[in-house]
Amino acid sequence: MDRFYQRLAPLYPDIVPVRSEKKPLTGGVLLMPAMLCKGLEFDRVFIPDLNEGNIPSKRAWEKEQMEEERRLLYVAMTRARHELTLTWLEGTADRPAAPSRFLEPFLHLFS
């Protein structure tokens, strides 16, 4: 994650890593992995790229791995106080994409 912030810092000088104590977190956009947001709450949560192969990861083959990825998504989703935005790609004929299997219980809400 530190390399991610190092790449963004020159482009966005106000970006602050979650673990940083240098600046108070007041406003703006906070980027963090789901594993770091447990116990926190935010007015709005945006979870992008919820496609099969991303969540669950292509590397999650075992049942325990799959359940851990489901729990992480649940934790991320339940951090929203007021607004939760979930996005996924629809894909094309050349590059098909499907929503994450974890979204199946919710897909009727988006139709």
PDB file of C-alpha atoms in Angstrom, residues 2-109:
ATOM      1  CA  ASP A   2       2.892   2.397   0.666  1.00  0.00           C
ATOM      2  CA  ARG A   3       3.998   2.167  -2.982  1.00  0.00           C
ATOM      3  CA  PHE A   4       0.443   3.052  -4.020  1.00  0.00           C
ATOM      4  CA  TYR A   5       0.551   6.246  -1.951  1.00  0.00           C
ATOM      5  CA  GLN A   6       4.045   7.082  -3.220  1.00  0.00           C
ATOM      6  CA  ARG A   7       2.769   6.948  -6.798  1.00  0.00           C
ATOM      7  CA  LEU A   8      -0.258   9.131  -6.009  1.00  0.00           C
ATOM      8  CA  ALA A   9       1.485  11.701  -3.806  1.00  0.00           C
ATOM      9  CA  PRO A  10       3.075  13.750  -6.645  1.00  0.00           C
ATOM     10  CA  LEU A  11      -0.278  13.915  -8.426  1.00  0.00           C
ATOM     11  CA  TYR A  12      -2.366  14.649  -5.332  1.00  0.00           C
ATOM     12  CA  PRO A  13      -0.311  16.506  -2.695  1.00  0.00           C
ATOM     13  CA  ASP A  14      -3.190  16.472  -0.178  1.00  0.00           C
ATOM     14  CA  ILE A  15      -3.497  12.674  -0.129  1.00  0.00           C
ATOM     15  CA  VAL A  16      -2.724  11.225   3.305  1.00  0.00           C
ATOM     16  CA  PRO A  17      -2.074   7.544   4.045  1.00  0.00           C
ATOM     17  CA  VAL A  18      -4.576   6.133   6.554  1.00  0.00           C
ATOM     18  CA  ARG A  19      -1.829   5.361   9.058  1.00  0.00           C
ATOM     19  CA  SER A  20      -0.410   8.892   8.886  1.00  0.00           C
ATOM     20  CA  GLU A  21      -0.803  11.207  11.838  1.00  0.00           C
ATOM     21  CA  LYS A  22       0.572  14.230   9.934  1.00  0.00           C
ATOM     22  CA  LYS A  23      -2.766  15.750   8.941  1.00  0.00           C
ATOM     23  CA  PRO A  24      -6.256  15.402  10.403  1.00  0.00           C
ATOM     24  CA  LEU A  25      -8.679  13.511   8.187  1.00  0.00           C
ATOM     25  CA  THR A  26     -11.293  16.167   7.530  1.00  0.00           C
ATOM     26  CA  GLY A  27     -13.113  15.948   4.221  1.00  0.00           C
ATOM     27  CA  GLY A  28     -11.815  14.759   0.903  1.00  0.00           C
ATOM     28  CA  VAL A  29     -11.566  11.175  -0.253  1.00  0.00           C
ATOM     29  CA  LEU A  30     -10.034   8.494   1.921  1.00  0.00           C
ATOM     30  CA  LEU A  31      -8.624   5.482   0.065  1.00  0.00           C
ATOM     31  CA  MET A  32      -8.155   2.306   2.063  1.00  0.00           C
ATOM     32  CA  PRO A  33      -8.342  -1.445   1.649  1.00  0.00           C
ATOM     33  CA  ALA A  34     -11.315  -3.192   3.227  1.00  0.00           C
ATOM     34  CA  MET A  35      -9.080  -4.895   5.774  1.00  0.00           C
ATOM     35  CA  LEU A  36      -8.173  -1.521   7.324  1.00  0.00           C
ATOM     36  CA  CYS A  37     -11.685  -0.111   7.630  1.00  0.00           C
ATOM     37  CA  LYS A  38     -13.014  -2.510  10.277  1.00  0.00           C
ATOM     38  CA  GLY A  39     -14.421  -0.531  13.183  1.00  0.00           C
ATOM     39  CA  LEU A  40     -14.613   2.728  11.214  1.00  0.00           C
ATOM     40  CA  GLU A  41     -17.692   4.439   9.754  1.00  0.00           C
ATOM     41  CA  PHE A  42     -18.090   6.911   6.903  1.00  0.00           C
ATOM     42  CA  ASP A  43     -21.038   8.910   5.575  1.00  0.00           C
ATOM     43  CA  ARG A  44     -20.433   7.555   2.065  1.00  0.00           C
ATOM     44  CA  VAL A  45     -18.642   4.430   0.900  1.00  0.00           C
ATOM     45  CA  PHE A  46     -17.773   3.764  -2.740  1.00  0.00           C
ATOM     46  CA  ILE A  47     -16.671   0.232  -3.653  1.00  0.00           C
ATOM     47  CA  PRO A  48     -15.590   0.020  -7.302  1.00  0.00           C
ATOM     48  CA  ASP A  49     -14.809  -2.882  -9.636  1.00  0.00           C
ATOM     49  CA  LEU A  50     -16.932  -5.556  -7.970  1.00  0.00           C
ATOM     50  CA  ASN A  51     -16.417  -8.039 -10.770  1.00  0.00           C
ATOM     51  CA  GLU A  52     -15.862 -11.755 -10.628  1.00  0.00           C
ATOM     52  CA  GLY A  53     -12.108 -12.280 -10.530  1.00  0.00           C
ATOM     53  CA  ASN A  54     -11.549  -9.141  -8.456  1.00  0.00           C
ATOM     54  CA  ILE A  55     -13.857 -10.000  -5.570  1.00  0.00           C
ATOM     55  CA  PRO A  56     -13.569 -12.862  -5.001  1.00  0.00           C
ATOM     56  CA  SER A  57     -10.014 -12.856  -6.268  1.00  0.00           C
ATOM     57  CA  LYS A  58      -9.001 -15.293  -8.984  1.00  0.00           C
ATOM     58  CA  ARG A  59      -6.640 -16.734  -6.367  1.00  0.00           C
ATOM     59  CA  ALA A  60      -9.392 -17.594  -3.866  1.00  0.00           C
ATOM     60  CA  TRP A  61      -9.937 -21.260  -4.649  1.00  0.00           C
ATOM     61  CA  GLU A  62     -10.545 -22.755  -1.230  1.00  0.00           C
ATOM     62  CA  LYS A  63     -13.788 -22.355   0.689  1.00  0.00           C
ATOM     63  CA  GLU A  64     -12.020 -20.593   3.578  1.00  0.00           C
ATOM     64  CA  GLN A  65     -10.430 -18.059   1.204  1.00  0.00           C
ATOM     65  CA  MET A  66     -13.786 -17.414  -0.460  1.00  0.00           C
ATOM     66  CA  GLU A  67     -15.471 -16.829   2.899  1.00  0.00           C
ATOM     67  CA  GLU A  68     -12.706 -14.460   3.991  1.00  0.00           C
ATOM     68  CA  GLU A  69     -13.213 -12.406   0.825  1.00  0.00           C
ATOM     69  CA  ARG A  70     -16.975 -12.373   1.441  1.00  0.00           C
ATOM     70  CA  ARG A  71     -16.391 -11.154   5.013  1.00  0.00           C
ATOM     71  CA  LEU A  72     -14.066  -8.381   3.801  1.00  0.00           C
ATOM     72  CA  LEU A  73     -16.688  -7.165   1.339  1.00  0.00           C
ATOM     73  CA  TYR A  74     -19.328  -7.273   4.077  1.00  0.00           C
ATOM     74  CA  VAL A  75     -17.072  -5.218   6.365  1.00  0.00           C
ATOM     75  CA  ALA A  76     -16.495  -2.640   3.601  1.00  0.00           C
ATOM     76  CA  MET A  77     -20.212  -2.440   2.773  1.00  0.00           C
ATOM     77  CA  THR A  78     -21.281  -1.993   6.390  1.00  0.00           C
ATOM     78  CA  ARG A  79     -18.947   0.989   6.924  1.00  0.00           C
ATOM     79  CA  ALA A  80     -21.458   3.299   5.188  1.00  0.00           C
ATOM     80  CA  ARG A  81     -23.646   5.397   7.491  1.00  0.00           C
ATOM     81  CA  HIS A  82     -25.819   6.967   4.789  1.00  0.00           C
ATOM     82  CA  GLU A  83     -24.780   6.040   1.251  1.00  0.00           C
ATOM     83  CA  LEU A  84     -23.227   2.937  -0.286  1.00  0.00           C
ATOM     84  CA  THR A  85     -22.230   2.866  -3.959  1.00  0.00           C
ATOM     85  CA  LEU A  86     -21.278  -0.445  -5.565  1.00  0.00           C
ATOM     86  CA  THR A  87     -19.953  -0.577  -9.128  1.00  0.00           C
ATOM     87  CA  TRP A  88     -18.903  -3.243 -11.594  1.00  0.00           C
ATOM     88  CA  LEU A  89     -18.076  -3.413 -15.278  1.00  0.00           C
ATOM     89  CA  GLU A  90     -20.518  -4.936 -17.743  1.00  0.00           C
ATOM     90  CA  GLY A  91     -17.784  -5.847 -20.211  1.00  0.00           C
ATOM     91  CA  THR A  92     -17.957  -6.225 -23.984  1.00  0.00           C
ATOM     92  CA  ALA A  93     -18.245  -9.086 -26.447  1.00  0.00           C
ATOM     93  CA  ASP A  94     -14.444  -9.146 -26.689  1.00  0.00           C
ATOM     94  CA  ARG A  95     -13.834  -8.738 -22.966  1.00  0.00           C
ATOM     95  CA  PRO A  96     -16.752 -10.163 -21.013  1.00  0.00           C
ATOM     96  CA  ALA A  97     -17.152  -9.236 -17.365  1.00  0.00           C
ATOM     97  CA  ALA A  98     -19.619 -10.404 -14.751  1.00  0.00           C
ATOM     98  CA  PRO A  99     -20.631  -8.905 -11.409  1.00  0.00           C
ATOM     99  CA  SER A 100     -19.152 -10.604  -8.374  1.00  0.00           C
ATOM    100  CA  ARG A 101     -21.071 -13.655  -7.186  1.00  0.00           C
ATOM    101  CA  PHE A 102     -21.234 -11.891  -3.816  1.00  0.00           C
ATOM    102  CA  LEU A 103     -23.593  -9.313  -5.365  1.00  0.00           C
ATOM    103  CA  GLU A 104     -26.213 -11.879  -6.449  1.00  0.00           C
ATOM    104  CA  PRO A 105     -28.474 -11.219  -3.409  1.00  0.00           C
ATOM    105  CA  PHE A 106     -28.503  -7.501  -4.314  1.00  0.00           C
ATOM    106  CA  LEU A 107     -28.655  -7.437  -8.122  1.00  0.00           C
ATOM    107  CA  HIS A 108     -32.457  -7.139  -8.210  1.00  0.00           C
ATOM    108  CA  LEU A 109     -32.044  -3.744  -6.520  1.00  0.00           C
TER     109      LEU A 109
END
